Tab-separated table of C-alpha atoms in Angstrom:
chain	number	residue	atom	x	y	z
A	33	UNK	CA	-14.912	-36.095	-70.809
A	34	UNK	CA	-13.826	-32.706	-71.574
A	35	UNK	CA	-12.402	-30.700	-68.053
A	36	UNK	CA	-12.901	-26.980	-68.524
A	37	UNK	CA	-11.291	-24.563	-66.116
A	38	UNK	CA	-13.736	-21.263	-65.284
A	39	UNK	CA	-11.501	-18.282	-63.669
A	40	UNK	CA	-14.095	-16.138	-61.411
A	41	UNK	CA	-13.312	-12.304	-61.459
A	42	UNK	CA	-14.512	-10.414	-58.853
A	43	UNK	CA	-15.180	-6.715	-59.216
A	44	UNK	CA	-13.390	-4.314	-56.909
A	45	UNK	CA	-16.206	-3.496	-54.904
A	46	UNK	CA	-17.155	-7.061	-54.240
A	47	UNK	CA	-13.467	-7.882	-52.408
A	48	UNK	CA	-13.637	-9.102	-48.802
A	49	UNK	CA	-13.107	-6.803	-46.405
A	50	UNK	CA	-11.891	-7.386	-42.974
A	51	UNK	CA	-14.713	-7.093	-40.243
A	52	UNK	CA	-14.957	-4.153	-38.554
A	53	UNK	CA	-14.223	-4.026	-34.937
A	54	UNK	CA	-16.755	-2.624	-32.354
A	55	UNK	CA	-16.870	0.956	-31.731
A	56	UNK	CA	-15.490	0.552	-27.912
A	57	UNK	CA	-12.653	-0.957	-29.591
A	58	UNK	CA	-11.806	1.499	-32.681
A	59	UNK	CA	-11.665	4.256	-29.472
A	60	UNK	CA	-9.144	2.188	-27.708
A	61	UNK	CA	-6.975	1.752	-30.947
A	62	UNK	CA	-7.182	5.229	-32.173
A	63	UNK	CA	-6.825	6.809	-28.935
A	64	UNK	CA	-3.212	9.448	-28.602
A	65	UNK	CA	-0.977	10.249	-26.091
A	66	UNK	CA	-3.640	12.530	-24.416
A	67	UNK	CA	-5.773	9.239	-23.512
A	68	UNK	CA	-2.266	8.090	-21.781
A	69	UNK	CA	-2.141	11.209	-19.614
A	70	UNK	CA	-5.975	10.643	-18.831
A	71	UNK	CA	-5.428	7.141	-17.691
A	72	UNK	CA	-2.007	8.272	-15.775
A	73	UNK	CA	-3.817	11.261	-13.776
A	74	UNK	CA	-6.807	8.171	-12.830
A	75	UNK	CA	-4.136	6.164	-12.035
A	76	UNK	CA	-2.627	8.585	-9.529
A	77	UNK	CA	-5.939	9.274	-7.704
A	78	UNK	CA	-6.892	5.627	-7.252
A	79	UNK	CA	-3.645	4.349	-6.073
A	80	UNK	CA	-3.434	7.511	-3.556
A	81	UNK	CA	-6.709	6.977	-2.377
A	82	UNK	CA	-7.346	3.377	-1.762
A	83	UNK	CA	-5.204	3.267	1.464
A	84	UNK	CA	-7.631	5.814	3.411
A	85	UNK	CA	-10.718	3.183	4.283
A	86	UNK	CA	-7.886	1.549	6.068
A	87	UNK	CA	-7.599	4.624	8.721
A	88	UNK	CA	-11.228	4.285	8.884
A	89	UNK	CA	-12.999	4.152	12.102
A	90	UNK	CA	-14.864	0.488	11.056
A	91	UNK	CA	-11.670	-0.746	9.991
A	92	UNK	CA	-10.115	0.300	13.528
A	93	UNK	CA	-12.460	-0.654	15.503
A	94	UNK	CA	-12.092	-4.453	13.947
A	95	UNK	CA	-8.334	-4.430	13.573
A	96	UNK	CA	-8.914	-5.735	9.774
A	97	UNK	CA	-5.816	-8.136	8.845
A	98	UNK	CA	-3.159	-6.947	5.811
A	99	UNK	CA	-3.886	-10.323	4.327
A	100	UNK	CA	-7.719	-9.979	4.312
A	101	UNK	CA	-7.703	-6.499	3.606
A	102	UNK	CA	-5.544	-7.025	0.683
A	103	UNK	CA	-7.993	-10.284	-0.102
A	104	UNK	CA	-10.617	-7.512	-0.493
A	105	UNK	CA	-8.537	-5.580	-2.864
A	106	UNK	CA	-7.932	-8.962	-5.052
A	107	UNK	CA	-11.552	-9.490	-5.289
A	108	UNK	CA	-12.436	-6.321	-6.408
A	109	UNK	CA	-9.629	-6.064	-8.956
A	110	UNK	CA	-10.864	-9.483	-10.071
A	111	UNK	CA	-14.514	-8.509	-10.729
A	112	UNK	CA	-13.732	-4.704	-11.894
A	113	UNK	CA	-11.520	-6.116	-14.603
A	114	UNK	CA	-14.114	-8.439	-16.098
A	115	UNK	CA	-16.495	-5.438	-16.067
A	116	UNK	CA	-14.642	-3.768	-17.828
A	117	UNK	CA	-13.721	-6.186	-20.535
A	118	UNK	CA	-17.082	-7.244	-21.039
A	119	UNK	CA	-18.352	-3.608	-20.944
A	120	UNK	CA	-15.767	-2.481	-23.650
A	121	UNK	CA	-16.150	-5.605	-25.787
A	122	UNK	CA	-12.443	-6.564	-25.268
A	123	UNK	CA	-11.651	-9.748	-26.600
A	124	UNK	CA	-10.545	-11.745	-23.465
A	125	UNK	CA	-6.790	-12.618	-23.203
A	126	UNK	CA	-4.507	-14.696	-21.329
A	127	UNK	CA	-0.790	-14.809	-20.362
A	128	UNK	CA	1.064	-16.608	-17.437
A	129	UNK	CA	3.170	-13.479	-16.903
A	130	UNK	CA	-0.151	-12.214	-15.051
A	131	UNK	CA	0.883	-14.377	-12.091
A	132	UNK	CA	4.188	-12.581	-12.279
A	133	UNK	CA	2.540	-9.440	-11.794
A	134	UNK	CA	0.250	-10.703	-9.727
A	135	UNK	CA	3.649	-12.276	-7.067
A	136	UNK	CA	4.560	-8.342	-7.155
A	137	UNK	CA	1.593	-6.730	-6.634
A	138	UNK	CA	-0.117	-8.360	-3.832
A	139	UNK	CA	2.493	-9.166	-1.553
A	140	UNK	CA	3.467	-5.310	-2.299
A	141	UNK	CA	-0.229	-4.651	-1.286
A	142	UNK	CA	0.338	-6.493	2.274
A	143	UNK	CA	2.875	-4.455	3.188
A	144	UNK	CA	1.426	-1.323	2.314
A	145	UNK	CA	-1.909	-1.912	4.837
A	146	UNK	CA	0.944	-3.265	7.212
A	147	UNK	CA	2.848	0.709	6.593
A	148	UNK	CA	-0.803	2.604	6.743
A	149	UNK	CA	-1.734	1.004	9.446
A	150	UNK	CA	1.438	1.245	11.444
A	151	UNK	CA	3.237	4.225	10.320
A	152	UNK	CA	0.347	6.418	9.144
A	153	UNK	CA	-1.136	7.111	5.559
A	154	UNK	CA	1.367	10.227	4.647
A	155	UNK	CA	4.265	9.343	5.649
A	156	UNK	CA	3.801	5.608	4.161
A	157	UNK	CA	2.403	7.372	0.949
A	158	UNK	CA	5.317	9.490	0.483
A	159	UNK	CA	7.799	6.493	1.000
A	160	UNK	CA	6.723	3.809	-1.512
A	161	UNK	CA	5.378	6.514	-3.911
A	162	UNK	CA	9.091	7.797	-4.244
A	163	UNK	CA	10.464	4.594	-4.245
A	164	UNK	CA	8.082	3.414	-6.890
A	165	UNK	CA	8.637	5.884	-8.734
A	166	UNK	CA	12.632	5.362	-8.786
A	167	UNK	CA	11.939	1.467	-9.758
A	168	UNK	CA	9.779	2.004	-12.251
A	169	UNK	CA	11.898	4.803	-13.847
A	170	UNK	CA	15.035	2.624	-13.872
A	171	UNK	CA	13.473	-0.252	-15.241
A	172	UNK	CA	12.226	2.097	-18.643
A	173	UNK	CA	15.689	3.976	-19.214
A	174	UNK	CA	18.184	1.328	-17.833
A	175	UNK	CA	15.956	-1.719	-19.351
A	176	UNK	CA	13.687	-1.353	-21.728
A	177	UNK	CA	15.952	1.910	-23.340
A	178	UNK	CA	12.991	3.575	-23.620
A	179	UNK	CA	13.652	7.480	-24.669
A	180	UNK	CA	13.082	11.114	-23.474
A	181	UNK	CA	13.155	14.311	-24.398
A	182	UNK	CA	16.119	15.010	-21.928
A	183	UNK	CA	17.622	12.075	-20.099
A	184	UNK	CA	19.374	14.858	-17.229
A	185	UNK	CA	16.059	16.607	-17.323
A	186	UNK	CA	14.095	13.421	-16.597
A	187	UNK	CA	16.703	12.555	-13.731
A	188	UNK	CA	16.286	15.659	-12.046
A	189	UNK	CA	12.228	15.558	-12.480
A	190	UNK	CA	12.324	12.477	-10.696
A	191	UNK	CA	14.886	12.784	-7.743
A	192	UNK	CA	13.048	16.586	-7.144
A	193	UNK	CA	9.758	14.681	-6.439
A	194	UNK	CA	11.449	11.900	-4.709
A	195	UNK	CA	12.546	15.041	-2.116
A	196	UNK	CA	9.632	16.379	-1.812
A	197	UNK	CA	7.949	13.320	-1.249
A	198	UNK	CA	10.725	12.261	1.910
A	199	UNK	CA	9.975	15.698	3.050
A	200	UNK	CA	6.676	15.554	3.092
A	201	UNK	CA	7.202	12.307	4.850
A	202	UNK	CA	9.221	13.385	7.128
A	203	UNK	CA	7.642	16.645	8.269
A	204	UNK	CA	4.250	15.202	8.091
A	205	UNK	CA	5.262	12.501	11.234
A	206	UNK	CA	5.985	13.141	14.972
A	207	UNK	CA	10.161	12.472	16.055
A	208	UNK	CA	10.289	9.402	17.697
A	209	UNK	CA	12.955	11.060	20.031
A	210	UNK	CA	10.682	14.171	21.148
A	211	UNK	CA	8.419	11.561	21.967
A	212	UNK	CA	10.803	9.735	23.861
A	213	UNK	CA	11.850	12.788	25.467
A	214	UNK	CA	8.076	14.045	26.391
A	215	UNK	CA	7.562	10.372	27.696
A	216	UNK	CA	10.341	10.168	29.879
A	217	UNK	CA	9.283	13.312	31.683
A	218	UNK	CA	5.733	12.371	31.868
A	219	UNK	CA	6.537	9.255	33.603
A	220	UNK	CA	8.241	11.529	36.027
A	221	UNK	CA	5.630	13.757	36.377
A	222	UNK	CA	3.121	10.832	36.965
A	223	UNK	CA	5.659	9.282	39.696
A	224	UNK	CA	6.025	12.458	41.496
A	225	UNK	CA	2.084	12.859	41.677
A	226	UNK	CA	1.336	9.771	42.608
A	227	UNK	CA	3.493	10.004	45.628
A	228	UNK	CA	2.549	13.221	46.459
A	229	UNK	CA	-0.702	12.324	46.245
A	230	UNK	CA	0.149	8.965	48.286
A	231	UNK	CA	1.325	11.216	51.445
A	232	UNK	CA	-0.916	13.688	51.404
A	233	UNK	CA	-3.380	10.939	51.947
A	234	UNK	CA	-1.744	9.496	54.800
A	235	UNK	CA	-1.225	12.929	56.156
A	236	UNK	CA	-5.120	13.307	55.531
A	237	UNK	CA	-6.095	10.047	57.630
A	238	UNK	CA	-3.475	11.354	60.535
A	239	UNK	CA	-1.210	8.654	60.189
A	240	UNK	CA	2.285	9.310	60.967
A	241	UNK	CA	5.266	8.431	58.987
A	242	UNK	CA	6.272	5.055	60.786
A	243	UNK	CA	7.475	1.511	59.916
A	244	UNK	CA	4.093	-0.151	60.711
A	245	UNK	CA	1.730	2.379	58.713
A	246	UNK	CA	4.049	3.444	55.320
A	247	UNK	CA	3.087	0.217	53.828
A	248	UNK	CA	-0.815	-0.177	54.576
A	249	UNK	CA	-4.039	1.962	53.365
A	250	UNK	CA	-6.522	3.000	55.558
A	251	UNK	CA	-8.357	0.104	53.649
A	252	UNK	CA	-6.117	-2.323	54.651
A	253	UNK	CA	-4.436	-2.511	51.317
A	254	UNK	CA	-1.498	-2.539	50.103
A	255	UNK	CA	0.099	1.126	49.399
A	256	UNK	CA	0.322	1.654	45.751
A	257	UNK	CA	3.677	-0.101	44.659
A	258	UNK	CA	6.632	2.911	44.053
A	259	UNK	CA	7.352	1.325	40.478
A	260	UNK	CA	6.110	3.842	37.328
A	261	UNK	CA	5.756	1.356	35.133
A	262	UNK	CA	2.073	1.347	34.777
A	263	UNK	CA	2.276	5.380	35.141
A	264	UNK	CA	1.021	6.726	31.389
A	265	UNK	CA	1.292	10.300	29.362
A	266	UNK	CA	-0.951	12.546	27.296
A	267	UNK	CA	0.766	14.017	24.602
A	268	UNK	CA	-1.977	16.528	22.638
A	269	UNK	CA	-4.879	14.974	24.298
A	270	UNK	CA	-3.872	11.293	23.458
A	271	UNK	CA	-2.640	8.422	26.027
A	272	UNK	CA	0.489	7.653	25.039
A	273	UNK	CA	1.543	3.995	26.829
A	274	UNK	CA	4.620	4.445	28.833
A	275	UNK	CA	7.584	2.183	29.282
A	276	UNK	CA	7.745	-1.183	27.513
A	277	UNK	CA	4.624	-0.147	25.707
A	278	UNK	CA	6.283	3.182	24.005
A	279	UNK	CA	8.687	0.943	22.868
A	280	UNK	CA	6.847	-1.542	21.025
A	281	UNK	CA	4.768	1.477	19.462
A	282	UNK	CA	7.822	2.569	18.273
A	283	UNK	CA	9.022	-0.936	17.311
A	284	UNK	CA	5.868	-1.630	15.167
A	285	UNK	CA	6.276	2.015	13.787
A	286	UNK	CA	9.571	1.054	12.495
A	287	UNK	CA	8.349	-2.209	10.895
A	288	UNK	CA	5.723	-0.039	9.382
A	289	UNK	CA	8.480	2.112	7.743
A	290	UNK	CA	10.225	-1.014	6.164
A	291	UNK	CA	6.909	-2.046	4.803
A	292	UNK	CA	6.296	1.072	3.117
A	293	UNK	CA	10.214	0.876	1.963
A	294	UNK	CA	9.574	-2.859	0.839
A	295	UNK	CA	6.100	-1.760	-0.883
A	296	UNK	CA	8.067	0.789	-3.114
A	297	UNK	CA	11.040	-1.305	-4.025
A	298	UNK	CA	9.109	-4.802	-5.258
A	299	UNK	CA	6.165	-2.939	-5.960
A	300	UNK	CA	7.339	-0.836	-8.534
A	301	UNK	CA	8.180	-3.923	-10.936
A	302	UNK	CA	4.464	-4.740	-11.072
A	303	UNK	CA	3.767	-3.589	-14.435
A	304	UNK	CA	7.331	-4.726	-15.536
A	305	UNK	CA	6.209	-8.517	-16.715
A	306	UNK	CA	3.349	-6.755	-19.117
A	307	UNK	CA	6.369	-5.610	-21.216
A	308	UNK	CA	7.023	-9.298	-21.867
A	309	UNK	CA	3.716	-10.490	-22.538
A	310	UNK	CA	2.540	-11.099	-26.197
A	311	UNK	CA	1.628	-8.072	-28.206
A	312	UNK	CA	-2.644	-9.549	-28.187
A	313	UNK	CA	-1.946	-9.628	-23.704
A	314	UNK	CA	-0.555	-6.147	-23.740
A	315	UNK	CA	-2.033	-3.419	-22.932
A	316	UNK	CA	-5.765	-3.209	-22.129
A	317	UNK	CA	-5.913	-7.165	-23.007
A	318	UNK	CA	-3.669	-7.631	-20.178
A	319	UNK	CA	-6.061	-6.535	-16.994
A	320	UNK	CA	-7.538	-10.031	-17.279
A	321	UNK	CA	-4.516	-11.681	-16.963
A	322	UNK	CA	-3.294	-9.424	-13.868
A	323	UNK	CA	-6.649	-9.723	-11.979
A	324	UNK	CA	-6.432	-13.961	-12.434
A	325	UNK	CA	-2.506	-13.719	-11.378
A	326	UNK	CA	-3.594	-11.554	-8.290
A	327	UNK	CA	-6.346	-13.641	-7.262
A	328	UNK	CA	-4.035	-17.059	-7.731
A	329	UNK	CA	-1.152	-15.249	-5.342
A	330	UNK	CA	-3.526	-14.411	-2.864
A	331	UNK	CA	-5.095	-17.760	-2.315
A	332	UNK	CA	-0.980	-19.314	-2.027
A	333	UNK	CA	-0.557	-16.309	0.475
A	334	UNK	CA	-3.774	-17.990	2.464
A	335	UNK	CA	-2.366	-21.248	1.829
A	336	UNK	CA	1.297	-20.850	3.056
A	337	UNK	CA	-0.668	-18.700	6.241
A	338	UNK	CA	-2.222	-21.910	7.369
């Protein structure tokens, strides 16, 4: 039998072409630097926003826990970021180096709601928002060598804001030692009342200043014990606890400050492990991976907790 060999020409109209990607998608590929700065200024009002329900009055009133505040934050990041895959038609991407994210983000997140709730929302704010920003600057120029238009210009941008932002800080909080200072003499001030008020009441009654009367009520009670230790301030209109109890305020205050400090510092790596994802991950792609990573450090937080 006679083989015969049949070459097929297509005409140039007739080639395969590749399919085109949904229009949700073209936008995200063809969006400029414009979209960047967009996303960036978003950015900046979520992330100094979402501390404020914590100063809320139903979040006082219950004393909510860093851990399960921050749970709430995982489970929204989870759910948001499949919204928004599925409502942009992203296709749906994995990467391990989410969990890395994820190990910065949310213990980052704990510490913050420790700072807020502890220290206060602006001076917190202003400490890991500097510190972030430091961290996150290093890690582009020192790291990835990625370029500016002036590297001394870009310095001084950044170290001016991280200023203002301590300033800010600082300004924006009460001095521990004026405090101190208005507590001390409050406690005095209570102590002298009360025992003014203690003799005038025996003076009152008619008793006279003996042995057998100075330590007996005209109840039959006890007289009020000369320690101030249980004497307390107002400072503006709000009870201030005196003696072992200013202290631990001010203890826990401190602790609050080394949250914020330790919020900045590992928090501002959390986008760093996105840079060594696979060029499908990065990128929008990549908010899947981050949300699973988060929600997989929170439940070991839970499970080292217990």
């Amino acid at each position: 039998q006679e083989r015969r060999t049949c070459h097929i020409t297509c005409h140039p109209s007739h080639r395969a072409t590749a399919p085109l990607k949904p229009i949700e998608n073209m936008l995200l590929d063809t969006c400029d630097t414009s979209c960047g700065w967009i996303a960036a200024l978003i950015s900046c009002i979520s992330f100094g926003t979402f501390a404020v329900p914590i100063k809320s009055d139903a979040a006082q009133r219950v004393d909510v826990d860093p851990l399960v505040f921050q749970s709430y934050k995982t489970f929204m990041c989870f759910v948001t970021s499949w919204l928004f895959i599925l409502g942009t038609k992203q296709p749906v991407m994995w990467s391990a180096w989410g969990i890395v994210s994820g190990l910065f983000w949310v213990p980052a997140g704990v510490a913050a709601i420790y700072a807020v709730k502890h220290a206060g929302l602006a001076v917190s704010q202003g400490i890991w928002s500097s510190l972030i920003v430091l961290v996150s600057f290093g890690w582009g120029m020192f790291v990835f060598g990625e370029e500016v238009k002036s590297t001394t210009g870009a310095w001084f941008a950044v170290f001016l804001m991280i200023f203002g932002l301590w300033g800010m800080s600082f300004y924006s909080s009460s001095s521990n030692s004026t405090l101190d200072h208005l507590s001390d003499n409050g406690r005095q001030r209570g102590q002298q009342e009360r025992t003014t008020a203690g003799k005038n009441k025996f003076q009152n009654l008619g008793y006279e200043k003996c042995d057998s009367d100075a330590d007996e009520t005209d109840d039959g009670n006890a007289s009020p014990p000369e320690d101030d230790s249980e004497v307390g301030i107002v400072i503006g209109g709000t009870p201030v606890p005196s003696g072992i109890e200013t202290s631990s305020t001010q203890s826990r205050r401190r602790m609050g400050l080394v949250a914020a400090v330790f919020n900045g510092v590992w928090g501002g790596s959390v986008m760093v492990p996105m840079h060594y994802a696979p060029d499908n991950v990065g990128g929008v792609g990549f908010v899947i991976s981050f949300a699973i990573g988060a929600s997989i450090i929170t439940l070991l937080l839970w499970i080292g907790r217990f």
